[in-house]
Amino acid sequence: MLYFAYGSNLNHFQMKRRCKDSIFIKKINLKNFRLTFRSKYRAADIEPKINSIVPGALFEISKSDEKKLDVYEDFPILYKKYFFYYYEKKVMTYTMVKKSQFKFPTERYLNIVKKGYKDCNLDKKHLERALKEIC
């Protein structure tokens, strides 16, 4: 199955720890969504926003990886699954169930995300924009 990663799951080391069968395919942009950080965990989330993009990574994962991600993402309590199509292939990602206010991520979490942006060769301008938004 195909999985769109953002936030800490962009970090290749983290992703391999969470999903041993995961294979990084390529970087992609999810259109008409924006990146934000919220919840008591100060974790990354995505939400619909016209004319915005969320840079991320496309991974191939196994069914057992999906089950591990479900546990890690606290599905369906904290995150729910969102499906979209990329070149006619179904892709799964997670979005937060309860939309709370923006909360700046911890330094540790942010460093993991930044390493993920580097791992996937993503432009950090969208990350920087998300960190400045207080909604």
mmCIF file of C-alpha atoms in Angstrom:
data_model
loop_
_atom_site.group_PDB
_atom_site.id
_atom_site.type_symbol
_atom_site.label_atom_id
_atom_site.label_comp_id
_atom_site.label_asym_id
_atom_site.label_seq_id
_atom_site.Cartn_x
_atom_site.Cartn_y
_atom_site.Cartn_z
ATOM 1 C CA MET A 1 0.000 0.000 0.000
ATOM 2 C CA LEU A 2 1.081 3.606 -0.518
ATOM 3 C CA TYR A 3 1.493 5.960 2.430
ATOM 4 C CA PHE A 4 1.967 9.750 2.413
ATOM 5 C CA ALA A 5 4.303 10.741 5.232
ATOM 6 C CA TYR A 6 4.698 14.191 6.755
ATOM 7 C CA GLY A 7 5.978 15.402 10.118
ATOM 8 C CA SER A 8 8.240 12.993 11.982
ATOM 9 C CA ASN A 9 7.454 10.141 9.573
ATOM 10 C CA LEU A 10 9.527 11.913 6.910
ATOM 11 C CA ASN A 11 12.615 10.999 8.907
ATOM 12 C CA HIS A 12 13.918 7.835 7.236
ATOM 13 C CA PHE A 13 15.428 6.434 10.444
ATOM 14 C CA GLN A 14 12.162 6.975 12.323
ATOM 15 C CA MET A 15 10.129 5.477 9.499
ATOM 16 C CA LYS A 16 12.286 2.315 9.404
ATOM 17 C CA ARG A 17 11.948 1.970 13.178
ATOM 18 C CA ARG A 18 8.175 2.273 12.930
ATOM 19 C CA CYS A 19 7.740 0.341 9.690
ATOM 20 C CA LYS A 20 10.516 -2.134 8.964
ATOM 21 C CA ASP A 21 9.154 -2.984 5.501
ATOM 22 C CA SER A 22 8.755 0.646 4.412
ATOM 23 C CA ILE A 23 10.392 1.763 1.177
ATOM 24 C CA PHE A 24 10.854 5.440 0.348
ATOM 25 C CA ILE A 25 9.627 6.017 -3.201
ATOM 26 C CA LYS A 26 9.810 9.767 -3.779
ATOM 27 C CA LYS A 27 8.928 13.191 -2.484
ATOM 28 C CA ILE A 28 5.481 14.484 -3.423
ATOM 29 C CA ASN A 29 3.226 17.425 -2.601
ATOM 30 C CA LEU A 30 -0.287 17.063 -1.241
ATOM 31 C CA LYS A 31 -2.245 19.911 -2.823
ATOM 32 C CA ASN A 32 -4.972 21.946 -1.144
ATOM 33 C CA PHE A 33 -3.756 21.055 2.343
ATOM 34 C CA ARG A 34 -1.556 22.881 4.799
ATOM 35 C CA LEU A 35 0.778 21.691 7.534
ATOM 36 C CA THR A 36 0.189 22.716 11.122
ATOM 37 C CA PHE A 37 1.156 21.569 14.602
ATOM 38 C CA ARG A 38 -1.385 20.931 17.316
ATOM 39 C CA SER A 39 -2.669 18.805 20.195
ATOM 40 C CA LYS A 40 -1.115 18.350 23.591
ATOM 41 C CA TYR A 41 1.613 16.382 21.798
ATOM 42 C CA ARG A 42 2.490 19.390 19.579
ATOM 43 C CA ALA A 43 2.464 16.961 16.667
ATOM 44 C CA ALA A 44 2.202 17.629 12.954
ATOM 45 C CA ASP A 45 -1.209 17.624 11.324
ATOM 46 C CA ILE A 46 -2.596 18.470 7.916
ATOM 47 C CA GLU A 47 -5.851 20.203 7.131
ATOM 48 C CA PRO A 48 -7.621 21.287 3.957
ATOM 49 C CA LYS A 49 -6.652 24.722 2.640
ATOM 50 C CA ILE A 50 -7.195 25.797 -0.959
ATOM 51 C CA ASN A 51 -4.057 26.791 -2.880
ATOM 52 C CA SER A 52 -1.685 25.361 -0.251
ATOM 53 C CA ILE A 53 0.596 22.347 -0.349
ATOM 54 C CA VAL A 54 2.158 19.983 2.144
ATOM 55 C CA PRO A 55 5.496 18.589 1.027
ATOM 56 C CA GLY A 56 5.836 14.974 2.003
ATOM 57 C CA ALA A 57 7.097 11.575 1.035
ATOM 58 C CA LEU A 58 5.493 8.623 -0.635
ATOM 59 C CA PHE A 59 6.360 5.296 0.975
ATOM 60 C CA GLU A 60 5.342 1.781 0.150
ATOM 61 C CA ILE A 61 4.342 -0.022 3.342
ATOM 62 C CA SER A 62 3.092 -3.498 4.185
ATOM 63 C CA LYS A 63 -0.151 -4.368 5.960
ATOM 64 C CA SER A 64 1.829 -5.108 9.140
ATOM 65 C CA ASP A 65 3.478 -1.676 8.822
ATOM 66 C CA GLU A 66 0.047 -0.090 8.525
ATOM 67 C CA LYS A 67 -1.018 -1.798 11.757
ATOM 68 C CA LYS A 68 2.111 -0.498 13.512
ATOM 69 C CA LEU A 69 1.456 3.018 12.215
ATOM 70 C CA ASP A 70 -2.142 2.756 13.445
ATOM 71 C CA VAL A 71 -0.820 2.089 16.941
ATOM 72 C CA TYR A 72 1.846 4.807 16.732
ATOM 73 C CA GLU A 73 -0.638 7.386 15.399
ATOM 74 C CA ASP A 74 -3.239 6.344 18.010
ATOM 75 C CA PHE A 75 -5.753 5.549 15.259
ATOM 76 C CA PRO A 76 -8.708 6.191 15.450
ATOM 77 C CA ILE A 77 -8.540 8.248 18.688
ATOM 78 C CA LEU A 78 -5.939 10.926 17.827
ATOM 79 C CA TYR A 79 -5.664 10.454 14.040
ATOM 80 C CA LYS A 80 -8.026 9.190 11.375
ATOM 81 C CA LYS A 81 -7.138 7.866 7.943
ATOM 82 C CA TYR A 82 -7.465 10.041 4.881
ATOM 83 C CA PHE A 83 -7.245 8.601 1.370
ATOM 84 C CA PHE A 84 -6.421 10.347 -1.891
ATOM 85 C CA TYR A 85 -5.261 9.359 -5.350
ATOM 86 C CA TYR A 86 -1.845 10.023 -6.817
ATOM 87 C CA TYR A 87 -1.579 9.102 -10.500
ATOM 88 C CA GLU A 88 -4.595 6.805 -10.114
ATOM 89 C CA LYS A 89 -3.086 4.976 -7.131
ATOM 90 C CA LYS A 90 -4.759 5.097 -3.739
ATOM 91 C CA VAL A 91 -2.637 6.663 -0.990
ATOM 92 C CA MET A 92 -3.306 6.700 2.759
ATOM 93 C CA THR A 93 -2.255 9.308 5.306
ATOM 94 C CA TYR A 94 -3.425 10.451 8.727
ATOM 95 C CA THR A 95 -5.159 13.637 9.918
ATOM 96 C CA MET A 96 -6.029 14.588 13.478
ATOM 97 C CA VAL A 97 -9.551 13.846 14.614
ATOM 98 C CA LYS A 98 -9.913 16.868 16.914
ATOM 99 C CA LYS A 99 -8.603 20.129 15.533
ATOM 100 C CA SER A 100 -7.053 22.034 18.414
ATOM 101 C CA GLN A 101 -5.136 25.298 18.280
ATOM 102 C CA PHE A 102 -1.613 25.601 16.901
ATOM 103 C CA LYS A 103 1.085 24.580 19.383
ATOM 104 C CA PHE A 104 4.740 25.059 18.580
ATOM 105 C CA PRO A 105 6.459 21.631 18.498
ATOM 106 C CA THR A 106 9.114 20.669 20.999
ATOM 107 C CA GLU A 107 12.700 21.174 19.920
ATOM 108 C CA ARG A 108 13.292 17.407 19.861
ATOM 109 C CA TYR A 109 10.274 16.743 17.632
ATOM 110 C CA LEU A 110 11.121 19.664 15.357
ATOM 111 C CA ASN A 111 14.674 18.356 14.885
ATOM 112 C CA ILE A 112 13.288 14.971 13.829
ATOM 113 C CA VAL A 113 10.988 16.689 11.319
ATOM 114 C CA LYS A 114 13.846 18.848 9.983
ATOM 115 C CA LYS A 115 15.997 15.737 9.513
ATOM 116 C CA GLY A 116 13.089 14.190 7.602
ATOM 117 C CA TYR A 117 12.908 17.213 5.309
ATOM 118 C CA LYS A 118 16.622 16.741 4.625
ATOM 119 C CA ASP A 119 16.227 12.966 4.104
ATOM 120 C CA CYS A 120 13.497 13.566 1.509
ATOM 121 C CA ASN A 121 15.145 16.635 -0.050
ATOM 122 C CA LEU A 122 12.113 18.825 0.712
ATOM 123 C CA ASP A 123 11.981 22.618 0.620
ATOM 124 C CA LYS A 124 11.762 23.877 4.214
ATOM 125 C CA LYS A 125 9.820 27.034 3.318
ATOM 126 C CA HIS A 126 6.491 25.242 3.902
ATOM 127 C CA LEU A 127 7.720 23.979 7.274
ATOM 128 C CA GLU A 128 8.850 27.484 8.234
ATOM 129 C CA ARG A 129 5.472 28.899 7.181
ATOM 130 C CA ALA A 130 3.652 26.280 9.288
ATOM 131 C CA LEU A 131 5.761 27.187 12.317
ATOM 132 C CA LYS A 132 4.845 30.859 11.988
ATOM 133 C CA GLU A 133 1.093 30.323 11.711
ATOM 134 C CA ILE A 134 -0.820 30.829 14.887
ATOM 135 C CA CYS A 135 -4.433 29.927 14.235
#
